XYZ file of N, CA, C and O in Angstrom:
464
model
N 67.559 -24.056 62.773
C 66.226 -23.781 63.230
C 66.285 -22.762 64.360
O 66.523 -23.111 65.498
N 66.068 -21.551 64.068
C 66.195 -20.513 65.059
C 64.930 -20.225 65.841
O 64.976 -19.530 66.834
N 63.797 -20.767 65.423
C 62.549 -20.461 66.127
C 62.312 -21.449 67.256
O 62.620 -22.623 67.142
N 61.756 -20.954 68.332
C 61.413 -21.806 69.458
C 60.062 -22.452 69.202
O 59.225 -21.901 68.493
N 59.848 -23.649 69.749
C 58.562 -24.300 69.518
C 57.421 -23.498 70.120
O 57.594 -22.784 71.100
N 56.228 -23.633 69.523
C 55.073 -22.875 69.968
C 54.377 -23.480 71.176
O 53.373 -22.965 71.630
N 54.898 -24.524 71.698
C 54.278 -25.229 72.816
C 54.392 -24.437 74.109
O 55.431 -23.877 74.419
N 53.329 -24.416 74.885
C 53.317 -23.656 76.138
C 53.710 -24.511 77.343
O 54.212 -24.008 78.328
N 53.458 -25.817 77.277
C 53.710 -26.705 78.417
C 55.066 -27.403 78.287
O 55.147 -28.610 78.132
N 56.121 -26.645 78.376
C 57.466 -27.197 78.245
C 57.778 -28.003 79.506
O 57.638 -27.502 80.620
N 58.180 -29.271 79.333
C 58.453 -30.121 80.498
C 59.570 -29.536 81.376
O 60.475 -28.866 80.877
N 59.530 -29.809 82.677
C 60.512 -29.220 83.594
C 61.945 -29.687 83.351
O 62.884 -28.989 83.731
N 62.149 -30.839 82.721
C 63.504 -31.328 82.473
C 64.151 -30.686 81.255
O 65.332 -30.868 81.018
N 63.403 -29.914 80.491
C 63.950 -29.205 79.329
C 64.329 -27.797 79.775
O 63.502 -27.052 80.289
N 65.603 -27.462 79.577
C 66.094 -26.148 79.988
C 65.801 -25.115 78.903
O 66.168 -25.298 77.755
N 65.137 -24.050 79.308
C 64.775 -22.977 78.378
C 65.827 -21.886 78.510
O 66.173 -21.516 79.627
N 66.336 -21.307 77.463
C 66.165 -21.627 76.042
C 67.221 -22.571 75.498
O 67.162 -22.942 74.342
N 68.204 -22.964 76.302
C 69.345 -23.742 75.807
C 68.931 -25.017 75.075
O 69.435 -25.310 73.986
N 68.036 -25.799 75.633
C 67.654 -27.079 75.034
C 66.688 -26.932 73.859
O 66.388 -27.909 73.182
N 66.200 -25.729 73.614
C 65.211 -25.534 72.550
C 65.821 -25.005 71.254
O 65.099 -24.803 70.283
N 67.118 -24.791 71.244
C 67.728 -24.113 70.088
C 67.988 -25.006 68.889
O 67.808 -24.594 67.765
N 68.436 -26.211 69.088
C 68.872 -27.038 67.966
C 68.271 -28.441 68.076
O 68.943 -29.365 68.524
N 67.020 -28.629 67.647
C 66.393 -29.946 67.805
C 66.967 -30.981 66.840
O 67.469 -30.644 65.767
N 66.899 -32.223 67.244
C 67.160 -33.328 66.332
C 65.873 -33.543 65.549
O 64.775 -33.453 66.111
N 65.980 -33.823 64.269
C 64.801 -33.956 63.413
C 64.833 -35.309 62.720
O 65.878 -35.712 62.194
N 63.715 -36.013 62.758
C 63.590 -37.225 61.972
C 62.240 -37.208 61.282
O 61.313 -36.565 61.757
N 62.171 -37.887 60.155
C 60.917 -37.949 59.409
C 60.343 -39.356 59.521
O 61.062 -40.346 59.380
N 59.057 -39.414 59.811
C 58.356 -40.681 60.025
C 57.144 -40.703 59.100
O 56.496 -39.674 58.898
N 56.842 -41.866 58.561
C 55.628 -42.001 57.753
C 54.434 -41.673 58.634
O 54.292 -42.212 59.733
N 53.582 -40.799 58.160
C 52.432 -40.346 58.938
C 51.544 -41.513 59.369
O 51.007 -41.514 60.474
N 51.444 -42.535 58.542
C 50.592 -43.681 58.871
C 51.115 -44.488 60.057
O 50.378 -45.288 60.634
N 52.371 -44.288 60.458
C 52.941 -45.013 61.595
C 52.778 -44.274 62.917
O 53.064 -44.825 63.983
N 52.334 -43.026 62.879
C 52.286 -42.211 64.092
C 51.403 -42.806 65.175
O 51.789 -42.826 66.347
N 50.238 -43.286 64.816
C 49.337 -43.823 65.838
C 49.925 -45.070 66.487
O 49.818 -45.257 67.694
N 50.582 -45.900 65.693
C 51.213 -47.098 66.255
C 52.343 -46.716 67.212
O 52.534 -47.353 68.251
N 53.064 -45.669 66.888
C 54.199 -45.255 67.719
C 53.765 -44.483 68.961
O 54.275 -44.718 70.050
N 52.848 -43.539 68.780
C 52.516 -42.588 69.838
C 51.132 -42.788 70.447
O 50.732 -42.017 71.325
N 50.382 -43.791 69.987
C 49.055 -44.041 70.533
C 48.013 -43.157 69.887
O 48.328 -42.214 69.161
N 46.740 -43.472 70.173
C 45.658 -42.661 69.605
C 45.757 -41.213 70.074
O 45.911 -40.957 71.264
N 45.702 -40.301 69.138
C 45.781 -38.855 69.422
C 47.041 -38.494 70.210
O 47.046 -37.547 70.990
N 48.120 -39.271 70.029
C 49.381 -38.949 70.698
C 49.380 -39.197 72.195
O 50.160 -38.590 72.934
N 48.549 -40.122 72.649
C 48.386 -40.337 74.094
C 49.662 -40.805 74.796
O 49.813 -40.604 76.000
N 50.587 -41.433 74.058
C 51.830 -41.908 74.674
C 52.961 -40.881 74.656
O 54.015 -41.113 75.227
N 52.758 -39.751 74.000
C 53.820 -38.748 73.901
C 54.289 -38.260 75.275
O 55.502 -38.208 75.510
N 53.404 -37.904 76.200
C 53.901 -37.451 77.517
C 54.765 -38.500 78.221
O 55.779 -38.159 78.845
N 54.388 -39.780 78.107
C 55.181 -40.838 78.734
C 56.562 -40.941 78.078
O 57.580 -41.024 78.767
N 56.593 -40.922 76.753
C 57.871 -41.006 76.031
C 58.755 -39.816 76.394
O 59.958 -39.964 76.609
N 58.157 -38.632 76.474
C 58.920 -37.441 76.849
C 59.500 -37.583 78.254
O 60.667 -37.270 78.490
N 58.696 -38.052 79.181
C 59.143 -38.164 80.567
C 60.270 -39.180 80.710
O 61.284 -38.911 81.350
N 60.105 -40.336 80.103
C 61.117 -41.384 80.211
C 62.405 -40.981 79.497
O 63.506 -41.246 79.978
N 62.271 -40.307 78.365
C 63.437 -39.921 77.563
C 64.059 -38.604 78.001
O 65.135 -38.244 77.522
N 63.355 -37.839 78.833
C 63.816 -36.518 79.285
C 64.012 -35.566 78.113
O 64.988 -34.828 78.030
N 63.056 -35.601 77.170
C 63.072 -34.712 76.006
C 61.669 -34.137 75.822
O 60.735 -34.517 76.522
N 61.543 -33.245 74.868
C 60.251 -32.713 74.458
C 60.095 -32.999 72.966
O 61.032 -32.788 72.192
N 58.936 -33.497 72.571
C 58.679 -33.831 71.179
C 57.688 -32.848 70.581
O 56.765 -32.392 71.255
N 57.905 -32.546 69.330
C 56.967 -31.721 68.577
C 56.792 -32.372 67.208
O 57.774 -32.765 66.582
N 55.546 -32.508 66.760
C 55.261 -33.137 65.475
C 54.799 -32.080 64.482
O 53.972 -31.232 64.811
N 55.341 -32.158 63.269
C 54.940 -31.248 62.192
C 54.652 -32.073 60.949
O 55.548 -32.694 60.394
N 53.397 -32.066 60.520
C 53.000 -32.821 59.334
C 53.507 -32.087 58.097
O 53.307 -30.883 57.952
N 54.175 -32.823 57.222
C 54.617 -32.282 55.938
C 53.502 -32.567 54.942
O 53.247 -33.718 54.601
N 52.834 -31.536 54.506
C 51.583 -31.649 53.758
C 51.662 -32.530 52.512
O 50.826 -33.373 52.296
N 52.682 -32.360 51.696
C 52.663 -32.986 50.377
C 53.292 -34.370 50.317
O 53.210 -35.027 49.296
N 53.905 -34.844 51.405
C 54.726 -36.038 51.260
C 54.247 -37.273 52.018
O 54.806 -38.343 51.843
N 53.270 -37.164 52.894
C 52.872 -38.321 53.683
C 53.833 -38.602 54.826
O 53.817 -39.675 55.404
N 54.681 -37.631 55.114
C 55.640 -37.763 56.208
C 55.337 -36.734 57.288
O 54.716 -35.713 57.033
N 55.795 -37.029 58.485
C 55.691 -36.102 59.601
C 57.082 -35.918 60.186
O 57.804 -36.896 60.382
N 57.447 -34.676 60.421
C 58.723 -34.398 61.085
C 58.513 -34.503 62.586
O 57.575 -33.937 63.139
N 59.396 -35.239 63.241
C 59.400 -35.309 64.692
C 60.613 -34.524 65.149
O 61.745 -34.873 64.816
N 60.371 -33.434 65.875
C 61.450 -32.615 66.406
C 61.669 -33.016 67.860
O 60.719 -33.094 68.637
N 62.921 -33.283 68.200
C 63.277 -33.748 69.538
C 64.121 -32.666 70.195
O 65.213 -32.353 69.724
N 63.603 -32.099 71.295
C 64.297 -31.051 72.035
C 64.791 -31.611 73.363
O 64.119 -32.433 73.986
N 65.941 -31.147 73.783
C 66.489 -31.560 75.075
C 67.989 -31.400 75.063
O 68.570 -30.824 74.145
N 68.630 -31.940 76.087
C 70.087 -31.875 76.113
C 70.640 -32.810 75.038
O 69.962 -33.734 74.576
N 71.871 -32.595 74.652
C 72.472 -33.262 73.495
C 72.332 -34.785 73.559
O 71.818 -35.413 72.632
N 72.780 -35.402 74.640
C 72.755 -36.866 74.721
C 71.335 -37.414 74.780
O 71.033 -38.443 74.170
N 70.446 -36.743 75.487
C 69.050 -37.196 75.558
C 68.384 -37.107 74.186
O 67.585 -37.974 73.814
N 68.686 -36.043 73.427
C 68.122 -35.897 72.078
C 68.574 -37.043 71.177
O 67.765 -37.638 70.470
N 69.875 -37.334 71.222
C 70.398 -38.391 70.354
C 69.807 -39.750 70.722
O 69.430 -40.534 69.849
N 69.712 -40.016 72.017
C 69.164 -41.299 72.463
C 67.689 -41.412 72.073
O 67.242 -42.453 71.578
N 66.922 -40.343 72.267
C 65.497 -40.368 71.929
C 65.311 -40.503 70.414
O 64.420 -41.236 69.961
N 66.134 -39.818 69.632
C 66.021 -39.916 68.176
C 66.288 -41.351 67.727
O 65.550 -41.901 66.907
N 67.328 -41.973 68.290
C 67.639 -43.355 67.933
C 66.474 -44.277 68.303
O 66.070 -45.142 67.525
N 65.913 -44.078 69.499
C 64.800 -44.898 69.952
C 63.591 -44.730 69.027
O 62.956 -45.715 68.629
N 63.269 -43.492 68.653
C 62.122 -43.239 67.783
C 62.342 -43.811 66.384
O 61.416 -44.351 65.774
N 63.573 -43.708 65.874
C 63.875 -44.303 64.573
C 63.702 -45.819 64.628
O 63.162 -46.429 63.707
N 64.145 -46.426 65.718
C 64.004 -47.870 65.883
C 62.533 -48.266 65.976
O 62.113 -49.264 65.373
N 61.756 -47.491 66.723
C 60.316 -47.766 66.829
C 59.643 -47.663 65.462
O 58.823 -48.518 65.102
N 59.969 -46.625 64.711
C 59.367 -46.426 63.393
C 59.705 -47.591 62.463
O 58.833 -48.110 61.753
N 60.958 -48.020 62.483
C 61.375 -49.130 61.625
C 60.674 -50.421 62.038
O 60.215 -51.189 61.191
N 60.562 -50.664 63.338
C 59.890 -51.868 63.827
C 58.436 -51.884 63.377
O 57.927 -52.893 62.879
N 57.726 -50.762 63.545
C 56.323 -50.691 63.146
C 56.175 -50.790 61.628
O 55.219 -51.401 61.136
N 57.112 -50.199 60.890
C 57.058 -50.299 59.430
C 57.210 -51.754 58.992
O 56.453 -52.251 58.157
N 58.176 -52.464 59.567
C 58.399 -53.865 59.215
C 57.210 -54.733 59.630
O 56.815 -55.648 58.908
N 56.650 -54.442 60.782
C 55.491 -55.199 61.265
C 54.307 -55.024 60.316
O 53.607 -55.982 59.987
N 54.097 -53.790 59.872
C 53.008 -53.514 58.928
C 53.262 -54.228 57.604
O 52.351 -54.801 57.009
N 54.519 -54.213 57.157
C 54.870 -54.867 55.898
C 54.641 -56.377 55.993
O 54.105 -56.987 55.069
N 55.053 -56.985 57.121
C 54.823 -58.428 57.299
C 53.332 -58.743 57.301
O 52.908 -59.768 56.759
N 52.547 -57.880 57.910
C 51.101 -58.080 57.922
C 50.519 -58.056 56.525
O 49.630 -58.855 56.195
N 51.026 -57.158 55.684
C 50.534 -57.084 54.303
C 50.942 -58.331 53.524
O 50.168 -58.849 52.718
N 52.161 -58.840 53.770
C 52.596 -60.057 53.083
C 51.751 -61.251 53.509
O 51.380 -62.093 52.678
N 51.418 -61.323 54.797
C 50.555 -62.410 55.275
C 49.173 -62.311 54.649
O 48.565 -63.317 54.295
N 48.671 -61.097 54.507
C 47.367 -60.896 53.874
C 47.399 -61.354 52.418
O 46.484 -62.033 51.949
N 48.486 -61.002 51.705
C 48.618 -61.438 50.315
C 48.655 -62.962 50.227
O 48.020 -63.559 49.357
N 49.414 -63.604 51.132
C 49.494 -65.066 51.129
C 48.127 -65.687 51.406
O 47.754 -66.688 50.787
N 47.389 -65.111 52.342
C 46.058 -65.633 52.665
C 45.126 -65.497 51.468
O 44.340 -66.417 51.179
N 45.224 -64.371 50.761
C 44.379 -64.179 49.581
C 44.745 -65.191 48.490
O 43.863 -65.730 47.820
N 46.045 -65.455 48.323
C 46.471 -66.446 47.329
C 45.979 -67.831 47.721
O 45.570 -68.620 46.869
N 46.043 -68.134 49.026
C 45.593 -69.446 49.493
C 44.106 -69.630 49.237
O 43.644 -70.740 48.964
N 43.348 -68.588 49.344
C 41.912 -68.660 49.075
C 41.601 -68.611 47.582
O 40.481 -68.759 47.172
N 42.642 -68.369 46.783
C 42.542 -68.251 45.326
C 41.474 -67.260 44.913
O 40.590 -67.544 44.086
N 41.562 -66.086 45.515
C 40.627 -65.027 45.122
C 41.020 -64.506 43.755
O 42.187 -64.361 43.447
N 40.036 -64.219 42.977
C 40.286 -63.741 41.636
C 40.900 -62.350 41.637
O 40.871 -61.639 42.641
N 41.436 -61.909 40.501
C 42.074 -60.610 40.417
C 41.094 -59.457 40.647
O 41.500 -58.370 41.011
N 39.810 -59.718 40.459
C 38.821 -58.659 40.703
C 38.713 -58.307 42.185
O 38.204 -57.265 42.537
N 39.231 -59.153 43.084
C 39.163 -58.915 44.512
C 40.389 -58.160 45.033
O 40.422 -57.758 46.160
N 41.396 -58.038 44.224
C 42.646 -57.446 44.697
C 42.607 -55.969 44.709
O 42.199 -55.179 44.168
């Protein structure tokens, strides 16, 4: 990835241009973004500050996934990527458990197949 991010407000802990050259990239289900980053990404500045990285999100149009690019020094990038992957997995599992509970509740109520 040779292009620098288009963001103008680069955090002070990110060294320009050294930390912007080779981001760590992970893909997250787009439906999990609000759970991870808050409404309209409101938690992103806090996550960036605590992790000492800069995040950039790129929606992949055809797949329902969003690329999260993590910029920063090598160790901070790896730690932040691991943390974000863990958060995504936790939220995915939580959502899945919620759907299973909903299915069980529907079965307990013996709703007909027309309700499913």
